[in-house]
Amino acid sequence: MPDGYGPRLVWNPNGNGTRVTADLELPEGSWVTYRVCLGKYGAKDVLEKTCGATITDFA
């Protein structure tokens, strides 16, 4: 990915209403683009049709 890192995946296998925390070791002060999707954890398969809108934020 030019001028950036990734993609990086963070999985939450614990179900609806739970959270996970991940340290992606991104440079502080950089921009982060992400989206939330459903997936099949065992196969590490992202279900693209379930993804929400892309969000860009400041790290």
Short mmCIF file of the N, C-alpha and C atoms (twelve columns), coordinates in Angstrom:
data_MODEL
# 
_entry.id   MODEL 
# 
loop_
_atom_site.group_PDB 
_atom_site.id 
_atom_site.type_symbol 
_atom_site.label_atom_id 
_atom_site.label_alt_id 
_atom_site.label_comp_id 
_atom_site.label_asym_id 
_atom_site.label_seq_id 
_atom_site.Cartn_x 
_atom_site.Cartn_y 
_atom_site.Cartn_z 
_atom_site.pdbx_PDB_model_num 
ATOM 1   N N  . MET A 1  0.848   -1.170  0.000  1 
ATOM 2   C CA . MET A 1  0.000   0.000   0.000  1 
ATOM 3   C C  . MET A 1  0.894   1.234   0.000  1 
ATOM 4   N N  . PRO A 2  0.832   2.083   -1.009 1 
ATOM 5   C CA . PRO A 2  1.701   3.263   -1.065 1 
ATOM 6   C C  . PRO A 2  1.414   4.220   0.081  1 
ATOM 7   N N  . ASP A 3  2.483   4.761   0.651  1 
ATOM 8   C CA . ASP A 3  2.355   5.751   1.725  1 
ATOM 9   C C  . ASP A 3  1.530   5.271   2.904  1 
ATOM 10  N N  . GLY A 4  1.569   3.996   3.196  1 
ATOM 11  C CA . GLY A 4  0.774   3.516   4.323  1 
ATOM 12  C C  . GLY A 4  1.133   2.098   4.707  1 
ATOM 13  N N  . TYR A 5  0.277   1.519   5.504  1 
ATOM 14  C CA . TYR A 5  0.457   0.175   6.027  1 
ATOM 15  C C  . TYR A 5  -0.817  -0.611  5.789  1 
ATOM 16  N N  . GLY A 6  -0.680  -1.891  5.642  1 
ATOM 17  C CA . GLY A 6  -1.896  -2.689  5.616  1 
ATOM 18  C C  . GLY A 6  -2.147  -3.382  4.312  1 
ATOM 19  N N  . PRO A 7  -3.250  -4.002  4.217  1 
ATOM 20  C CA . PRO A 7  -4.317  -3.961  5.218  1 
ATOM 21  C C  . PRO A 7  -3.989  -4.800  6.447  1 
ATOM 22  N N  . ARG A 8  -4.578  -4.440  7.546  1 
ATOM 23  C CA . ARG A 8  -4.447  -5.191  8.797  1 
ATOM 24  C C  . ARG A 8  -5.840  -5.647  9.191  1 
ATOM 25  N N  . LEU A 9  -5.952  -6.861  9.676  1 
ATOM 26  C CA . LEU A 9  -7.232  -7.393  10.131 1 
ATOM 27  C C  . LEU A 9  -7.183  -7.606  11.631 1 
ATOM 28  N N  . VAL A 10 -8.248  -7.220  12.309 1 
ATOM 29  C CA . VAL A 10 -8.403  -7.483  13.740 1 
ATOM 30  C C  . VAL A 10 -9.690  -8.274  13.887 1 
ATOM 31  N N  . TRP A 11 -9.597  -9.470  14.447 1 
ATOM 32  C CA . TRP A 11 -10.752 -10.360 14.580 1 
ATOM 33  C C  . TRP A 11 -11.283 -10.330 16.000 1 
ATOM 34  N N  . ASN A 12 -12.602 -10.345 16.129 1 
ATOM 35  C CA . ASN A 12 -13.256 -10.515 17.421 1 
ATOM 36  C C  . ASN A 12 -14.119 -11.770 17.340 1 
ATOM 37  N N  . PRO A 13 -13.619 -12.889 17.837 1 
ATOM 38  C CA . PRO A 13 -14.367 -14.139 17.773 1 
ATOM 39  C C  . PRO A 13 -15.362 -14.318 18.921 1 
ATOM 40  N N  . ASN A 14 -15.516 -13.284 19.768 1 
ATOM 41  C CA . ASN A 14 -16.304 -13.431 20.992 1 
ATOM 42  C C  . ASN A 14 -17.781 -13.093 20.848 1 
ATOM 43  N N  . GLY A 15 -18.220 -12.660 19.680 1 
ATOM 44  C CA . GLY A 15 -19.646 -12.462 19.445 1 
ATOM 45  C C  . GLY A 15 -20.143 -11.046 19.649 1 
ATOM 46  N N  . ASN A 16 -21.399 -10.864 19.331 1 
ATOM 47  C CA . ASN A 16 -22.077 -9.582  19.381 1 
ATOM 48  C C  . ASN A 16 -22.000 -8.964  20.775 1 
ATOM 49  N N  . GLY A 17 -21.719 -7.665  20.820 1 
ATOM 50  C CA . GLY A 17 -21.676 -6.948  22.092 1 
ATOM 51  C C  . GLY A 17 -20.351 -7.033  22.815 1 
ATOM 52  N N  . THR A 18 -19.355 -7.694  22.239 1 
ATOM 53  C CA . THR A 18 -18.040 -7.800  22.875 1 
ATOM 54  C C  . THR A 18 -17.043 -6.907  22.148 1 
ATOM 55  N N  . ARG A 19 -15.896 -6.704  22.752 1 
ATOM 56  C CA . ARG A 19 -14.847 -5.851  22.190 1 
ATOM 57  C C  . ARG A 19 -13.511 -6.564  22.186 1 
ATOM 58  N N  . VAL A 20 -12.651 -6.106  21.298 1 
ATOM 59  C CA . VAL A 20 -11.249 -6.511  21.321 1 
ATOM 60  C C  . VAL A 20 -10.403 -5.251  21.203 1 
ATOM 61  N N  . THR A 21 -9.191  -5.329  21.707 1 
ATOM 62  C CA . THR A 21 -8.231  -4.241  21.587 1 
ATOM 63  C C  . THR A 21 -7.021  -4.782  20.853 1 
ATOM 64  N N  . ALA A 22 -6.512  -3.992  19.912 1 
ATOM 65  C CA . ALA A 22 -5.349  -4.427  19.145 1 
ATOM 66  C C  . ALA A 22 -4.367  -3.273  19.019 1 
ATOM 67  N N  . ASP A 23 -3.089  -3.569  19.193 1 
ATOM 68  C CA . ASP A 23 -2.039  -2.580  18.983 1 
ATOM 69  C C  . ASP A 23 -1.467  -2.823  17.592 1 
ATOM 70  N N  . LEU A 24 -1.815  -1.973  16.649 1 
ATOM 71  C CA . LEU A 24 -1.353  -2.136  15.273 1 
ATOM 72  C C  . LEU A 24 -0.022  -1.440  15.019 1 
ATOM 73  N N  . GLU A 25 0.526   -0.804  16.064 1 
ATOM 74  C CA . GLU A 25 1.819   -0.126  15.980 1 
ATOM 75  C C  . GLU A 25 1.874   0.853   14.814 1 
ATOM 76  N N  . LEU A 26 0.822   1.668   14.689 1 
ATOM 77  C CA . LEU A 26 0.778   2.704   13.665 1 
ATOM 78  C C  . LEU A 26 1.492   3.946   14.178 1 
ATOM 79  N N  . PRO A 27 2.150   4.688   13.301 1 
ATOM 80  C CA . PRO A 27 2.801   5.917   13.740 1 
ATOM 81  C C  . PRO A 27 1.777   6.916   14.283 1 
ATOM 82  N N  . GLU A 28 2.034   7.463   15.459 1 
ATOM 83  C CA . GLU A 28 1.127   8.442   16.029 1 
ATOM 84  C C  . GLU A 28 1.064   9.665   15.122 1 
ATOM 85  N N  . GLY A 29 -0.130  10.196  14.969 1 
ATOM 86  C CA . GLY A 29 -0.306  11.364  14.121 1 
ATOM 87  C C  . GLY A 29 -0.619  11.020  12.676 1 
ATOM 88  N N  . SER A 30 -0.782  9.731   12.384 1 
ATOM 89  C CA . SER A 30 -1.088  9.327   11.012 1 
ATOM 90  C C  . SER A 30 -2.596  9.133   10.841 1 
ATOM 91  N N  . TRP A 31 -3.029  9.086   9.601  1 
ATOM 92  C CA . TRP A 31 -4.426  8.834   9.289  1 
ATOM 93  C C  . TRP A 31 -4.678  7.340   9.212  1 
ATOM 94  N N  . VAL A 32 -5.854  6.926   9.670  1 
ATOM 95  C CA . VAL A 32 -6.240  5.525   9.664  1 
ATOM 96  C C  . VAL A 32 -7.579  5.410   8.945  1 
ATOM 97  N N  . THR A 33 -7.666  4.492   8.007  1 
ATOM 98  C CA . THR A 33 -8.918  4.217   7.323  1 
ATOM 99  C C  . THR A 33 -9.343  2.805   7.688  1 
ATOM 100 N N  . TYR A 34 -10.592 2.643   8.107  1 
ATOM 101 C CA . TYR A 34 -11.054 1.321   8.520  1 
ATOM 102 C C  . TYR A 34 -12.534 1.144   8.205  1 
ATOM 103 N N  . ARG A 35 -12.964 -0.103  8.290  1 
ATOM 104 C CA . ARG A 35 -14.376 -0.426  8.178  1 
ATOM 105 C C  . ARG A 35 -14.627 -1.700  8.967  1 
ATOM 106 N N  . VAL A 36 -15.860 -1.884  9.363  1 
ATOM 107 C CA . VAL A 36 -16.244 -3.040  10.171 1 
ATOM 108 C C  . VAL A 36 -17.021 -4.006  9.288  1 
ATOM 109 N N  . CYS A 37 -16.641 -5.284  9.375  1 
ATOM 110 C CA . CYS A 37 -17.276 -6.320  8.560  1 
ATOM 111 C C  . CYS A 37 -17.530 -7.551  9.424  1 
ATOM 112 N N  . LEU A 38 -18.441 -8.378  8.984  1 
ATOM 113 C CA . LEU A 38 -18.607 -9.705  9.572  1 
ATOM 114 C C  . LEU A 38 -17.673 -10.652 8.837  1 
ATOM 115 N N  . GLY A 39 -17.356 -11.767 9.476  1 
ATOM 116 C CA . GLY A 39 -16.483 -12.734 8.828  1 
ATOM 117 C C  . GLY A 39 -16.587 -14.095 9.470  1 
ATOM 118 N N  . LYS A 40 -15.972 -15.059 8.827  1 
ATOM 119 C CA . LYS A 40 -15.881 -16.426 9.358  1 
ATOM 120 C C  . LYS A 40 -14.514 -16.558 10.004 1 
ATOM 121 N N  . TYR A 41 -14.499 -16.553 11.330 1 
ATOM 122 C CA . TYR A 41 -13.249 -16.500 12.092 1 
ATOM 123 C C  . TYR A 41 -12.324 -17.677 11.794 1 
ATOM 124 N N  . GLY A 42 -12.845 -18.895 11.809 1 
ATOM 125 C CA . GLY A 42 -11.995 -20.067 11.593 1 
ATOM 126 C C  . GLY A 42 -11.265 -20.024 10.262 1 
ATOM 127 N N  . ALA A 43 -11.959 -19.600 9.224  1 
ATOM 128 C CA . ALA A 43 -11.377 -19.519 7.886  1 
ATOM 129 C C  . ALA A 43 -10.711 -18.171 7.626  1 
ATOM 130 N N  . LYS A 44 -10.866 -17.221 8.561  1 
ATOM 131 C CA . LYS A 44 -10.368 -15.840 8.389  1 
ATOM 132 C C  . LYS A 44 -10.885 -15.267 7.074  1 
ATOM 133 N N  . ASP A 45 -12.180 -15.474 6.819  1 
ATOM 134 C CA . ASP A 45 -12.819 -15.049 5.584  1 
ATOM 135 C C  . ASP A 45 -13.704 -13.844 5.883  1 
ATOM 136 N N  . VAL A 46 -13.373 -12.675 5.320  1 
ATOM 137 C CA . VAL A 46 -14.168 -11.469 5.493  1 
ATOM 138 C C  . VAL A 46 -15.351 -11.530 4.526  1 
ATOM 139 N N  . LEU A 47 -16.550 -11.291 5.038  1 
ATOM 140 C CA . LEU A 47 -17.750 -11.285 4.214  1 
ATOM 141 C C  . LEU A 47 -17.966 -9.857  3.706  1 
ATOM 142 N N  . GLU A 48 -17.386 -9.552  2.557  1 
ATOM 143 C CA . GLU A 48 -17.334 -8.196  2.011  1 
ATOM 144 C C  . GLU A 48 -18.699 -7.522  1.933  1 
ATOM 145 N N  . LYS A 49 -19.756 -8.269  1.632  1 
ATOM 146 C CA . LYS A 49 -21.088 -7.675  1.488  1 
ATOM 147 C C  . LYS A 49 -21.656 -7.180  2.814  1 
ATOM 148 N N  . THR A 50 -21.022 -7.541  3.940  1 
ATOM 149 C CA . THR A 50 -21.509 -7.116  5.254  1 
ATOM 150 C C  . THR A 50 -20.788 -5.878  5.773  1 
ATOM 151 N N  . CYS A 51 -19.803 -5.386  5.042  1 
ATOM 152 C CA . CYS A 51 -18.965 -4.285  5.542  1 
ATOM 153 C C  . CYS A 51 -19.735 -2.977  5.597  1 
ATOM 154 N N  . GLY A 52 -19.478 -2.224  6.641  1 
ATOM 155 C CA . GLY A 52 -20.062 -0.888  6.770  1 
ATOM 156 C C  . GLY A 52 -19.278 0.121   5.943  1 
ATOM 157 N N  . ALA A 53 -19.637 1.363   6.108  1 
ATOM 158 C CA . ALA A 53 -18.974 2.451   5.385  1 
ATOM 159 C C  . ALA A 53 -17.516 2.574   5.834  1 
ATOM 160 N N  . THR A 54 -16.675 3.040   4.935  1 
ATOM 161 C CA . THR A 54 -15.268 3.292   5.264  1 
ATOM 162 C C  . THR A 54 -15.180 4.551   6.111  1 
ATOM 163 N N  . ILE A 55 -14.380 4.486   7.161  1 
ATOM 164 C CA . ILE A 55 -14.203 5.599   8.090  1 
ATOM 165 C C  . ILE A 55 -12.733 5.983   8.088  1 
ATOM 166 N N  . THR A 56 -12.436 7.276   8.023  1 
ATOM 167 C CA . THR A 56 -11.066 7.760   8.125  1 
ATOM 168 C C  . THR A 56 -10.961 8.609   9.384  1 
ATOM 169 N N  . ASP A 57 -9.928  8.349   10.193 1 
ATOM 170 C CA . ASP A 57 -9.755  9.015   11.464 1 
ATOM 171 C C  . ASP A 57 -8.273  9.276   11.699 1 
ATOM 172 N N  . PHE A 58 -7.950  10.053  12.700 1 
ATOM 173 C CA . PHE A 58 -6.575  10.417  13.040 1 
ATOM 174 C C  . PHE A 58 -6.091  9.539   14.180 1 
ATOM 175 N N  . ALA A 59 -4.923  8.935   14.020 1 
ATOM 176 C CA . ALA A 59 -4.369  8.043   15.064 1 
ATOM 177 C C  . ALA A 59 -3.694  8.830   16.174 1 
# 
